[in-house]
PDB file of C-alpha atoms and ligand atoms in Angstrom:
ATOM      1  CA  MET A  13      32.835 -76.086  79.622  1.00 48.00           C
ATOM      2  CA  SER A  14      34.984 -74.383  77.275  1.00 49.00           C
ATOM      3  CA  VAL A  15      33.423 -71.872  75.053  1.00 48.00           C
ATOM      4  CA  LYS A  16      34.508 -72.281  71.483  1.00 52.00           C
ATOM      5  CA  SER A  17      34.380 -69.295  69.284  1.00 50.00           C
ATOM      6  CA  PHE A  18      32.564 -69.964  66.022  1.00 50.00           C
ATOM      7  CA  ARG A  19      34.568 -68.612  63.204  1.00 57.00           C
ATOM      8  CA  ILE A  20      34.209 -69.118  59.556  1.00 55.00           C
ATOM      9  CA  SER A  21      37.243 -69.132  57.420  1.00 60.00           C
ATOM     10  CA  PRO A  22      37.471 -66.309  54.795  1.00 54.00           C
ATOM     11  CA  VAL A  23      37.636 -68.917  52.079  1.00 54.00           C
ATOM     12  CA  TYR A  24      34.234 -70.353  52.983  1.00 51.00           C
ATOM     13  CA  PHE A  25      32.800 -66.881  53.262  1.00 43.00           C
ATOM     14  CA  LEU A  26      33.782 -65.980  49.735  1.00 45.00           C
ATOM     15  CA  LEU A  27      32.412 -69.273  48.480  1.00 41.00           C
ATOM     16  CA  LEU A  28      29.074 -68.527  50.123  1.00 41.00           C
ATOM     17  CA  VAL A  29      28.936 -65.068  48.581  1.00 44.00           C
ATOM     18  CA  ALA A  30      29.735 -66.479  45.149  1.00 45.00           C
ATOM     19  CA  LEU A  31      27.036 -69.088  45.525  1.00 43.00           C
ATOM     20  CA  PHE A  32      24.473 -66.479  46.548  1.00 46.00           C
ATOM     21  CA  ILE A  33      25.252 -64.263  43.553  1.00 45.00           C
ATOM     22  CA  SER A  34      25.058 -67.100  41.079  1.00 49.00           C
ATOM     23  CA  CYS A  35      21.774 -68.305  42.570  1.00 44.00           C
ATOM     24  CA  SER A  36      20.141 -64.905  42.436  1.00 48.00           C
ATOM     25  CA  LYS A  37      21.373 -64.491  38.876  1.00 49.00           C
ATOM     26  CA  SER A  38      19.935 -67.718  37.664  1.00 48.00           C
ATOM     27  CA  GLY A  39      16.656 -66.776  39.295  1.00 48.00           C
ATOM     28  CA  SER A  40      16.285 -63.363  37.589  1.00 53.00           C
ATOM     29  CA  ASP A  41      14.513 -62.904  34.167  1.00 68.00           C
ATOM     30  CA  THR A  42      14.754 -60.114  31.438  1.00 75.00           C
ATOM     31  CA  PRO A  43      11.167 -58.655  30.913  1.00 80.00           C
ATOM     32  CA  ALA A  44       9.705 -59.485  27.470  1.00 85.00           C
ATOM     33  CA  ASP A  45       9.885 -56.610  24.834  1.00 90.00           C
ATOM     34  CA  PRO A  46       6.279 -55.322  24.670  1.00 91.00           C
ATOM     35  CA  CYS A  47       6.845 -54.131  21.083  1.00 95.00           C
ATOM     36  CA  ALA A  48       8.082 -57.461  19.771  1.00 93.00           C
ATOM     37  CA  GLY A  49       5.742 -58.489  17.008  1.00 92.00           C
ATOM     38  CA  VAL A  50       3.904 -55.163  17.100  1.00 95.00           C
ATOM     39  CA  THR A  51       3.982 -53.276  13.803  1.00 97.00           C
ATOM     40  CA  ILE A  52       2.299 -49.883  13.739  1.00 98.00           C
ATOM     41  CA  THR A  53       1.487 -48.629  10.273  1.00 98.00           C
ATOM     42  CA  VAL A  54       0.460 -45.010   9.681  1.00 98.00           C
ATOM     43  CA  SER A  55      -1.655 -44.016   6.710  1.00 98.00           C
ATOM     44  CA  ALA A  56      -3.174 -40.599   6.089  1.00 98.00           C
ATOM     45  CA  THR A  57      -5.382 -38.487   3.911  1.00 98.00           C
ATOM     46  CA  THR A  58      -3.856 -35.099   3.114  1.00 98.00           C
ATOM     47  CA  THR A  59      -5.729 -31.966   2.183  1.00 97.00           C
ATOM     48  CA  ASN A  60      -3.817 -29.406   0.132  1.00 96.00           C
ATOM     49  CA  THR A  61      -3.700 -25.749   1.054  1.00 96.00           C
ATOM     50  CA  THR A  62      -5.961 -23.269  -0.671  1.00 90.00           C
ATOM     51  CA  GLY A  63      -2.906 -21.642  -2.236  1.00 90.00           C
ATOM     52  CA  PRO A  64       0.696 -20.589  -1.712  1.00 89.00           C
ATOM     53  CA  GLY A  65       1.303 -18.704   1.495  1.00 90.00           C
ATOM     54  CA  THR A  66      -1.742 -20.121   3.241  1.00 93.00           C
ATOM     55  CA  THR A  67      -1.809 -22.569   6.170  1.00 96.00           C
ATOM     56  CA  THR A  68      -4.989 -24.334   5.276  1.00 96.00           C
ATOM     57  CA  GLY A  69      -3.609 -27.808   4.646  1.00 98.00           C
ATOM     58  CA  SER A  70      -4.298 -30.768   6.905  1.00 98.00           C
ATOM     59  CA  ILE A  71      -3.361 -34.401   7.465  1.00 98.00           C
ATOM     60  CA  ALA A  72      -5.787 -36.969   8.847  1.00 98.00           C
ATOM     61  CA  ALA A  73      -3.672 -39.931   9.977  1.00 98.00           C
ATOM     62  CA  THR A  74      -4.787 -43.369  11.087  1.00 98.00           C
ATOM     63  CA  GLY A  75      -2.536 -45.932  12.721  1.00 98.00           C
ATOM     64  CA  SER A  76      -3.120 -49.660  12.471  1.00 97.00           C
ATOM     65  CA  GLY A  77      -1.489 -52.616  14.203  1.00 96.00           C
ATOM     66  CA  SER A  78      -2.598 -51.790  17.716  1.00 95.00           C
ATOM     67  CA  THR A  79      -5.240 -49.904  19.653  1.00 94.00           C
ATOM     68  CA  GLY A  80      -5.198 -46.845  21.877  1.00 94.00           C
ATOM     69  CA  LEU A  81      -2.830 -44.988  19.597  1.00 98.00           C
ATOM     70  CA  THR A  82      -1.820 -41.380  20.090  1.00 98.00           C
ATOM     71  CA  TYR A  83      -0.301 -39.243  17.389  1.00 98.00           C
ATOM     72  CA  SER A  84       2.520 -36.745  17.050  1.00 98.00           C
ATOM     73  CA  LEU A  85       3.367 -34.378  14.191  1.00 98.00           C
ATOM     74  CA  ASN A  86       7.081 -33.913  13.530  1.00 98.00           C
ATOM     75  CA  ASN A  87       7.962 -35.246  17.010  1.00 98.00           C
ATOM     76  CA  GLY A  88       5.640 -32.753  18.672  1.00 98.00           C
ATOM     77  CA  ALA A  89       3.329 -33.487  21.584  1.00 98.00           C
ATOM     78  CA  TYR A  90       1.176 -36.618  21.330  1.00 98.00           C
ATOM     79  CA  GLN A  91      -2.566 -36.195  20.962  1.00 98.00           C
ATOM     80  CA  GLN A  92      -5.560 -38.482  20.761  1.00 98.00           C
ATOM     81  CA  SER A  93      -6.564 -37.379  17.284  1.00 98.00           C
ATOM     82  CA  GLY A  94      -4.588 -38.235  14.183  1.00 98.00           C
ATOM     83  CA  THR A  95      -5.755 -35.041  12.453  1.00 98.00           C
ATOM     84  CA  PHE A  96      -3.411 -32.078  12.189  1.00 98.00           C
ATOM     85  CA  SER A  97      -4.732 -28.855  10.683  1.00 98.00           C
ATOM     86  CA  ASN A  98      -3.527 -25.360   9.755  1.00 98.00           C
ATOM     87  CA  LEU A  99      -0.532 -26.697   7.876  1.00 98.00           C
ATOM     88  CA  SER A 100       1.422 -24.945   5.182  1.00 97.00           C
ATOM     89  CA  ALA A 101       2.688 -26.896   2.178  1.00 97.00           C
ATOM     90  CA  GLY A 102       5.520 -29.255   3.060  1.00 98.00           C
ATOM     91  CA  SER A 103       6.518 -32.704   4.182  1.00 98.00           C
ATOM     92  CA  TYR A 104       5.409 -33.969   7.599  1.00 98.00           C
ATOM     93  CA  THR A 105       6.241 -37.042   9.690  1.00 98.00           C
ATOM     94  CA  ILE A 106       3.494 -38.476  11.820  1.00 98.00           C
ATOM     95  CA  THR A 107       4.280 -40.931  14.602  1.00 98.00           C
ATOM     96  CA  ALA A 108       1.618 -43.199  16.086  1.00 98.00           C
ATOM     97  CA  LYS A 109       2.355 -44.633  19.546  1.00 98.00           C
ATOM     98  CA  THR A 110       0.760 -47.340  21.683  1.00 97.00           C
ATOM     99  CA  ALA A 111       0.311 -46.993  25.428  1.00 95.00           C
ATOM    100  CA  ALA A 112       3.364 -49.227  25.809  1.00 95.00           C
ATOM    101  CA  GLY A 113       5.429 -46.850  23.698  1.00 96.00           C
ATOM    102  CA  CYS A 114       5.599 -48.869  20.494  1.00 97.00           C
ATOM    103  CA  THR A 115       5.741 -46.506  17.517  1.00 97.00           C
ATOM    104  CA  GLY A 116       5.286 -46.404  13.792  1.00 98.00           C
ATOM    105  CA  THR A 117       5.791 -43.453  11.445  1.00 98.00           C
ATOM    106  CA  GLY A 118       4.639 -42.208   8.095  1.00 98.00           C
ATOM    107  CA  THR A 119       5.719 -39.223   6.006  1.00 98.00           C
ATOM    108  CA  PHE A 120       3.119 -37.200   4.127  1.00 98.00           C
ATOM    109  CA  THR A 121       3.229 -34.206   1.838  1.00 98.00           C
ATOM    110  CA  VAL A 122       0.828 -31.297   1.835  1.00 98.00           C
ATOM    111  CA  LEU A 123       0.822 -29.487  -1.513  1.00 97.00           C
ATOM    112  CA  ASN A 124      -0.187 -25.969  -2.347  1.00 95.00           C
ATOM    113  CA  GLY A 125      -3.608 -26.049  -3.915  1.00 93.00           C
ATOM    114  CA  ASP A 126      -4.710 -23.857  -6.781  1.00 93.00           C
ATOM    115  CA  PRO A 127      -6.097 -20.681  -5.183  1.00 92.00           C
ATOM    116  CA  CYS A 128      -8.315 -20.159  -8.194  1.00 94.00           C
ATOM    117  CA  ILE A 129     -10.305 -23.340  -7.777  1.00 89.00           C
ATOM    118  CA  GLY A 130     -13.740 -22.656  -6.475  1.00 88.00           C
ATOM    119  CA  LYS A 131     -13.748 -19.005  -7.486  1.00 92.00           C
ATOM    120  CA  THR A 132     -16.205 -17.698  -9.990  1.00 95.00           C
ATOM    121  CA  ILE A 133     -14.666 -14.562 -11.383  1.00 97.00           C
ATOM    122  CA  THR A 134     -16.631 -12.716 -14.027  1.00 97.00           C
ATOM    123  CA  VAL A 135     -15.263  -9.964 -16.229  1.00 98.00           C
ATOM    124  CA  SER A 136     -17.122  -7.639 -18.510  1.00 98.00           C
ATOM    125  CA  ALA A 137     -15.849  -4.691 -20.490  1.00 98.00           C
ATOM    126  CA  SER A 138     -17.343  -1.910 -22.514  1.00 97.00           C
ATOM    127  CA  GLY A 139     -15.612   0.236 -25.078  1.00 95.00           C
ATOM    128  CA  ASN A 140     -16.407   3.728 -26.313  1.00 94.00           C
ATOM    129  CA  ASN A 141     -15.734   4.506 -29.953  1.00 96.00           C
ATOM    130  CA  SER A 142     -12.445   6.051 -30.947  1.00 97.00           C
ATOM    131  CA  ASP A 143     -11.588   8.637 -33.518  1.00 96.00           C
ATOM    132  CA  LYS A 144     -10.218   6.734 -36.519  1.00 96.00           C
ATOM    133  CA  CYS A 145      -6.853   8.525 -36.689  1.00 96.00           C
ATOM    134  CA  THR A 146      -6.427   9.700 -33.093  1.00 94.00           C
ATOM    135  CA  PRO A 147      -6.688   6.985 -30.414  1.00 96.00           C
ATOM    136  CA  SER A 148      -9.449   8.325 -28.198  1.00 95.00           C
ATOM    137  CA  GLY A 149     -11.479   5.298 -27.186  1.00 97.00           C
ATOM    138  CA  LYS A 150     -12.116   4.297 -23.610  1.00 97.00           C
ATOM    139  CA  ILE A 151     -12.423   0.773 -22.257  1.00 98.00           C
ATOM    140  CA  THR A 152     -13.975   0.178 -18.852  1.00 98.00           C
ATOM    141  CA  VAL A 153     -13.580  -3.212 -17.174  1.00 98.00           C
ATOM    142  CA  ASP A 154     -15.771  -4.650 -14.455  1.00 97.00           C
ATOM    143  CA  ALA A 155     -14.682  -7.736 -12.529  1.00 98.00           C
ATOM    144  CA  ALA A 156     -16.613  -9.529  -9.805  1.00 98.00           C
ATOM    145  CA  GLY A 157     -16.298 -12.662  -7.711  1.00 97.00           C
ATOM    146  CA  SER A 158     -13.091 -11.825  -5.865  1.00 97.00           C
ATOM    147  CA  THR A 159     -11.062  -8.919  -4.494  1.00 97.00           C
ATOM    148  CA  GLY A 160      -7.846  -7.051  -5.220  1.00 97.00           C
ATOM    149  CA  PHE A 161      -8.399  -6.872  -8.972  1.00 98.00           C
ATOM    150  CA  THR A 162      -5.919  -5.321 -11.384  1.00 98.00           C
ATOM    151  CA  TYR A 163      -6.441  -4.964 -15.117  1.00 98.00           C
ATOM    152  CA  ARG A 164      -4.530  -4.947 -18.376  1.00 98.00           C
ATOM    153  CA  LEU A 165      -5.181  -4.643 -22.085  1.00 97.00           C
ATOM    154  CA  GLY A 166      -3.775  -7.488 -24.127  1.00 95.00           C
ATOM    155  CA  SER A 167      -1.396 -10.221 -23.043  1.00 94.00           C
ATOM    156  CA  SER A 168       1.602  -7.884 -23.189  1.00 94.00           C
ATOM    157  CA  GLY A 169      -0.064  -5.040 -21.297  1.00 95.00           C
ATOM    158  CA  THR A 170       0.901  -4.006 -17.795  1.00 97.00           C
ATOM    159  CA  TYR A 171      -1.491  -4.626 -14.935  1.00 98.00           C
ATOM    160  CA  GLN A 172      -2.925  -1.490 -13.360  1.00 98.00           C
ATOM    161  CA  ALA A 173      -5.305  -0.807 -10.501  1.00 98.00           C
ATOM    162  CA  ASP A 174      -7.464   1.555 -12.572  1.00 98.00           C
ATOM    163  CA  ASN A 175     -10.233  -0.304 -14.364  1.00 98.00           C
ATOM    164  CA  SER A 176     -10.387   2.113 -17.282  1.00 98.00           C
ATOM    165  CA  PHE A 177      -8.094   2.565 -20.263  1.00 98.00           C
ATOM    166  CA  LEU A 178      -7.994   5.872 -22.092  1.00 97.00           C
ATOM    167  CA  ASN A 179      -6.851   6.936 -25.582  1.00 97.00           C
ATOM    168  CA  VAL A 180      -7.422   3.495 -27.009  1.00 97.00           C
ATOM    169  CA  ALA A 181      -7.229   3.085 -30.789  1.00 96.00           C
ATOM    170  CA  PRO A 182     -10.010   1.329 -32.700  1.00 96.00           C
ATOM    171  CA  GLY A 183      -9.659  -2.454 -32.651  1.00 97.00           C
ATOM    172  CA  ASP A 184     -10.501  -5.695 -30.891  1.00 97.00           C
ATOM    173  CA  TYR A 185      -9.003  -6.121 -27.433  1.00 98.00           C
ATOM    174  CA  THR A 186      -8.647  -8.879 -24.888  1.00 98.00           C
ATOM    175  CA  VAL A 187      -9.108  -7.437 -21.429  1.00 98.00           C
ATOM    176  CA  TYR A 188      -7.551  -9.188 -18.432  1.00 98.00           C
ATOM    177  CA  ALA A 189      -8.630  -8.978 -14.809  1.00 98.00           C
ATOM    178  CA  LYS A 190      -6.534 -10.619 -12.090  1.00 97.00           C
ATOM    179  CA  ASP A 191      -7.474 -10.916  -8.439  1.00 97.00           C
ATOM    180  CA  GLY A 192      -5.191 -10.689  -5.422  1.00 95.00           C
ATOM    181  CA  ASP A 193      -4.300 -14.385  -5.708  1.00 92.00           C
ATOM    182  CA  GLY A 194      -3.331 -14.032  -9.361  1.00 94.00           C
ATOM    183  CA  CYS A 195      -6.470 -15.688 -10.690  1.00 96.00           C
ATOM    184  CA  GLU A 196      -6.951 -14.300 -14.152  1.00 96.00           C
ATOM    185  CA  LYS A 197     -10.002 -13.998 -16.321  1.00 97.00           C
ATOM    186  CA  THR A 198     -10.419 -12.381 -19.723  1.00 98.00           C
ATOM    187  CA  THR A 199     -13.057 -10.994 -21.968  1.00 98.00           C
ATOM    188  CA  THR A 200     -13.007  -9.311 -25.353  1.00 98.00           C
ATOM    189  CA  VAL A 201     -14.186  -5.871 -26.306  1.00 98.00           C
ATOM    190  CA  THR A 202     -14.257  -3.901 -29.519  1.00 98.00           C
ATOM    191  CA  VAL A 203     -13.482  -0.215 -29.820  1.00 98.00           C
ATOM    192  CA  ALA A 204     -15.177   0.904 -32.981  1.00 97.00           C
ATOM    193  CA  ALA A 205     -13.863   3.680 -35.208  1.00 97.00           C
ATOM    194  CA  LEU A 206     -15.988   6.789 -35.355  1.00 97.00           C
ATOM    195  CA  PRO A 207     -17.042   7.614 -38.914  1.00 97.00           C
ATOM    196  CA  ASN A 208     -15.626  10.669 -40.632  1.00 97.00           C
ATOM    197  CA  GLY A 209     -17.206  13.871 -39.448  1.00 97.00           C
ATOM    198  CA  PRO A 210     -18.793  16.249 -41.994  1.00 98.00           C
ATOM    199  CA  LEU A 211     -15.936  18.808 -41.901  1.00 98.00           C
ATOM    200  CA  PHE A 212     -13.303  16.158 -42.485  1.00 98.00           C
ATOM    201  CA  ALA A 213     -15.396  14.520 -45.222  1.00 98.00           C
ATOM    202  CA  GLY A 214     -15.257  17.870 -47.060  1.00 98.00           C
ATOM    203  CA  VAL A 215     -11.462  18.014 -46.723  1.00 98.00           C
ATOM    204  CA  VAL A 216     -11.047  14.443 -47.967  1.00 98.00           C
ATOM    205  CA  SER A 217     -13.071  15.178 -51.079  1.00 98.00           C
ATOM    206  CA  LEU A 218     -11.169  18.443 -51.703  1.00 98.00           C
ATOM    207  CA  ILE A 219      -7.787  16.724 -51.404  1.00 98.00           C
ATOM    208  CA  ASN A 220      -8.932  13.879 -53.626  1.00 98.00           C
ATOM    209  CA  SER A 221      -9.827  16.358 -56.318  1.00 97.00           C
ATOM    210  CA  LYS A 222      -6.837  18.744 -55.984  1.00 97.00           C
ATOM    211  CA  CYS A 223      -3.888  16.880 -54.474  1.00 98.00           C
ATOM    212  CA  THR A 224      -3.900  13.096 -54.950  1.00 98.00           C
ATOM    213  CA  THR A 225      -2.956  13.395 -58.590  1.00 96.00           C
ATOM    214  CA  CYS A 226       0.550  13.826 -57.140  1.00 98.00           C
ATOM    215  CA  HIS A 227       0.345  12.850 -53.444  1.00 98.00           C
ATOM    216  CA  VAL A 228       0.087   9.072 -53.669  1.00 98.00           C
ATOM    217  CA  ALA A 229       2.226   6.299 -52.211  1.00 97.00           C
ATOM    218  CA  GLY A 230       5.909   6.789 -53.070  1.00 97.00           C
ATOM    219  CA  HIS A 231       5.562  10.503 -53.868  1.00 97.00           C
ATOM    220  CA  SER A 232       8.798  12.498 -53.642  1.00 97.00           C
ATOM    221  CA  SER A 233       7.352  14.608 -50.787  1.00 97.00           C
ATOM    222  CA  GLY A 234       6.709  11.460 -48.733  1.00 97.00           C
ATOM    223  CA  LEU A 235       3.114  12.600 -48.334  1.00 98.00           C
ATOM    224  CA  ASP A 236       0.511  10.019 -49.416  1.00 98.00           C
ATOM    225  CA  PHE A 237      -2.848  11.728 -49.048  1.00 98.00           C
ATOM    226  CA  THR A 238      -4.797   8.685 -50.248  1.00 98.00           C
ATOM    227  CA  ILE A 239      -4.433   7.493 -46.657  1.00 98.00           C
ATOM    228  CA  GLU A 240      -6.926   9.631 -44.776  1.00 97.00           C
ATOM    229  CA  CYS A 241      -5.052   9.566 -41.484  1.00 97.00           C
ATOM    230  CA  ASN A 242      -2.025  11.097 -43.268  1.00 98.00           C
ATOM    231  CA  ILE A 243      -4.217  14.128 -43.950  1.00 98.00           C
ATOM    232  CA  VAL A 244      -4.954  14.364 -40.208  1.00 98.00           C
ATOM    233  CA  ALA A 245      -1.297  13.879 -39.274  1.00 97.00           C
ATOM    234  CA  HIS A 246      -0.103  16.618 -41.669  1.00 98.00           C
ATOM    235  CA  LYS A 247      -2.935  19.106 -41.268  1.00 98.00           C
ATOM    236  CA  ASP A 248      -0.640  21.949 -40.175  1.00 98.00           C
ATOM    237  CA  GLN A 249       1.631  21.481 -43.208  1.00 98.00           C
ATOM    238  CA  ILE A 250      -1.403  21.317 -45.484  1.00 98.00           C
ATOM    239  CA  ASN A 251      -2.704  24.558 -43.989  1.00 98.00           C
ATOM    240  CA  THR A 252       0.659  26.260 -44.477  1.00 98.00           C
ATOM    241  CA  ALA A 253       1.188  25.061 -48.047  1.00 98.00           C
ATOM    242  CA  ALA A 254      -2.328  25.237 -49.485  1.00 98.00           C
ATOM    243  CA  VAL A 255      -3.967  28.001 -47.387  1.00 98.00           C
ATOM    244  CA  ILE A 256      -1.300  30.388 -46.046  1.00 98.00           C
ATOM    245  CA  ASN A 257       1.452  30.195 -48.694  1.00 97.00           C
ATOM    246  CA  GLY A 258      -0.669  28.991 -51.588  1.00 96.00           C
ATOM    247  CA  ASN A 259       2.252  27.016 -53.120  1.00 96.00           C
ATOM    248  CA  MET A 260       0.137  23.851 -53.302  1.00 98.00           C
ATOM    249  CA  PRO A 261      -1.310  22.442 -55.506  1.00 98.00           C
ATOM    250  CA  LYS A 262       2.115  22.576 -57.104  1.00 97.00           C
ATOM    251  CA  GLY A 263       1.951  24.453 -60.379  1.00 95.00           C
ATOM    252  CA  GLY A 264      -1.428  25.966 -59.403  1.00 88.00           C
ATOM    253  CA  PRO A 265      -4.056  27.099 -59.635  1.00 96.00           C
ATOM    254  CA  ALA A 266      -4.237  28.031 -55.961  1.00 96.00           C
ATOM    255  CA  LEU A 267      -7.260  26.973 -53.928  1.00 98.00           C
ATOM    256  CA  THR A 268     -10.231  29.348 -53.956  1.00 98.00           C
ATOM    257  CA  ALA A 269     -11.292  31.114 -50.777  1.00 98.00           C
ATOM    258  CA  ASN A 270     -14.128  28.614 -50.334  1.00 98.00           C
ATOM    259  CA  GLU A 271     -11.760  25.677 -50.775  1.00 98.00           C
ATOM    260  CA  LYS A 272      -9.345  27.176 -48.240  1.00 98.00           C
ATOM    261  CA  LYS A 273     -12.283  27.620 -45.862  1.00 98.00           C
ATOM    262  CA  VAL A 274     -13.026  23.899 -46.119  1.00 98.00           C
ATOM    263  CA  ILE A 275      -9.558  23.281 -44.660  1.00 98.00           C
ATOM    264  CA  THR A 276      -9.598  26.032 -42.015  1.00 98.00           C
ATOM    265  CA  ASP A 277     -13.121  25.181 -40.840  1.00 98.00           C
ATOM    266  CA  TRP A 278     -12.075  21.576 -40.289  1.00 98.00           C
ATOM    267  CA  ILE A 279      -8.896  22.512 -38.399  1.00 98.00           C
ATOM    268  CA  GLY A 280     -10.816  25.076 -36.372  1.00 98.00           C
ATOM    269  CA  GLY A 281     -13.466  22.462 -35.645  1.00 98.00           C
ATOM    270  CA  GLY A 282     -10.969  20.123 -34.041  1.00 96.00           C
ATOM    271  CA  GLY A 283      -8.883  18.795 -36.923  1.00 97.00           C
ATOM    272  CA  LYS A 284      -9.767  15.167 -36.277  1.00 96.00           C
ATOM    273  CA  SER A 285     -11.308  12.648 -38.662  1.00 97.00           C
ATOM    274  CA  SER A 286     -14.476  12.652 -36.588  1.00 96.00           C
ATOM    275  CA  ASN A 287     -14.943  16.437 -36.850  1.00 96.00           C
TER     276      ASN A 287
HETATM  277  C1  HEC B 288       1.406  18.488 -59.448  1.00 81.99           C
HETATM  278  C2  HEC B 288       1.745  17.716 -58.312  1.00 81.99           C
HETATM  279  C3  HEC B 288       1.264  18.218 -56.975  1.00 81.99           C
HETATM  280  C4  HEC B 288       0.011  18.569 -56.610  1.00 81.99           C
HETATM  281  C5  HEC B 288      -1.275  18.585 -57.422  1.00 81.99           C
HETATM  282  C6  HEC B 288       0.099  18.893 -55.175  1.00 81.99           C
HETATM  283  N1  HEC B 288       1.358  18.755 -54.721  1.00 81.99           N
HETATM  284 FE1  HEC B 288       1.982  19.034 -52.827  1.00 81.99          FE
HETATM  285  N2  HEC B 288       3.846  18.642 -53.390  1.00 81.99           N
HETATM  286  C7  HEC B 288       4.264  18.261 -54.638  1.00 81.99           C
HETATM  287  C8  HEC B 288       5.699  18.112 -54.658  1.00 81.99           C
HETATM  288  C9  HEC B 288       6.522  17.649 -55.831  1.00 81.99           C
HETATM  289  C10 HEC B 288       6.136  18.372 -53.368  1.00 81.99           C
HETATM  290  C11 HEC B 288       7.563  18.356 -52.853  1.00 81.99           C
HETATM  291  C12 HEC B 288       8.070  19.710 -52.593  1.00 81.99           C
HETATM  292  C13 HEC B 288       8.164  20.553 -53.848  1.00 81.99           C
HETATM  293  O1  HEC B 288       8.608  20.001 -54.893  1.00 81.99           O
HETATM  294  O2  HEC B 288       7.744  21.680 -53.775  1.00 81.99           O
HETATM  295  C14 HEC B 288       4.958  18.687 -52.602  1.00 81.99           C
HETATM  296  C15 HEC B 288       4.976  18.998 -51.261  1.00 81.99           C
HETATM  297  C16 HEC B 288       3.850  19.230 -50.505  1.00 81.99           C
HETATM  298  C17 HEC B 288       3.876  19.513 -49.091  1.00 81.99           C
HETATM  299  C18 HEC B 288       5.105  19.540 -48.213  1.00 81.99           C
HETATM  300  C19 HEC B 288       5.434  20.944 -47.814  1.00 81.99           C
HETATM  301  C20 HEC B 288       5.802  21.803 -48.945  1.00 81.99           C
HETATM  302  O3  HEC B 288       5.134  22.836 -49.085  1.00 81.99           O
HETATM  303  O4  HEC B 288       6.739  21.438 -49.696  1.00 81.99           O
HETATM  304  C21 HEC B 288       2.597  19.665 -48.704  1.00 81.99           C
HETATM  305  C22 HEC B 288       2.084  19.940 -47.322  1.00 81.99           C
HETATM  306  C23 HEC B 288       1.803  19.533 -49.886  1.00 81.99           C
HETATM  307  N3  HEC B 288       2.590  19.261 -50.943  1.00 81.99           N
HETATM  308  C24 HEC B 288       0.410  19.656 -49.867  1.00 81.99           C
HETATM  309  C25 HEC B 288      -0.350  19.644 -51.008  1.00 81.99           C
HETATM  310  C26 HEC B 288      -1.764  19.862 -51.023  1.00 81.99           C
HETATM  311  C27 HEC B 288      -2.619  20.104 -49.778  1.00 81.99           C
HETATM  312  C28 HEC B 288      -2.163  19.753 -52.282  1.00 81.99           C
HETATM  313  C29 HEC B 288      -3.549  19.880 -52.785  1.00 81.99           C
HETATM  314  C30 HEC B 288      -4.287  21.073 -52.362  1.00 81.99           C
HETATM  315  C31 HEC B 288      -0.991  19.466 -53.050  1.00 81.99           C
HETATM  316  N4  HEC B 288       0.105  19.396 -52.263  1.00 81.99           N
HETATM  317  C32 HEC B 288      -1.001  19.268 -54.427  1.00 81.99           C
HETATM  318  C33 HEC B 288       3.450  18.072 -55.719  1.00 81.99           C
HETATM  319  C34 HEC B 288       2.113  18.335 -55.775  1.00 81.99           C
END
């Protein structure tokens, strides 16, 4: 018996290989896209910060369109909760993801809130009287309800840490207090003018009887003694002319010793309208 070797021709071999490949191809199937028809929508409630420079904002996001969602802030790590806290003001993107990896995003803005909301700042001020012609009043401000207060007098004043203002002229003032966050509150206070003191009252009546015949508004000397504070401002000149030199009243007669004493007693007593 002859033994025949079984050989397959190369042509048949290639045909078999080709057949195998085509069969296995036709039998394979592309897996279905798990995200087809899945639409994840992200909505959120944002909470503004309590003011510039703070990180007190938050976003509470909720995804819909599927279940078992996890959430990521600005492509950060995914977490179970859709709430992200300790945020500064800005724009944030939140991604919600299903277990199968289907995602949806939403962009939300955290604003800076007004740091003054919710604060109850109270301001009170008291004013001492001032001399009428020499600003000498004192205003003291008290603010409560916050910290880091600074104070100013009037809208064009400069804020200062000291809560008292010295050498204030008589008048009505608006006092401002501002806390460390810039929350401002005002109140009004009046600095009253002190009445004329007895020594000055004597000088005013002397000058009205001896000098204001000439020394009125527009007088050649430029000295209008009908304005009482001009008497205070020029007391040294008055003393020189009417007491020391005796050349006033112009044309005489000179003041008597008692009249001169009215002037020198007032100057010696302080020389202010309240003396
Ligand atoms: C009759 C007008 C007249 C009377 C009253 C008068 N003065 Fe005069 N006074 C003048 C004139 C004018 C001048 C301008 C300088 C000059 O002409 O001597 C003057 C100037 C002054 C000056 C500037 C300094 C100087 O000596 O020139 C003072 C201060 C003064 N008078 C104070 C007084 C006092 C105080 C009285 C009242 C006690 C008084 N005068 C009464 C007319 C008058």
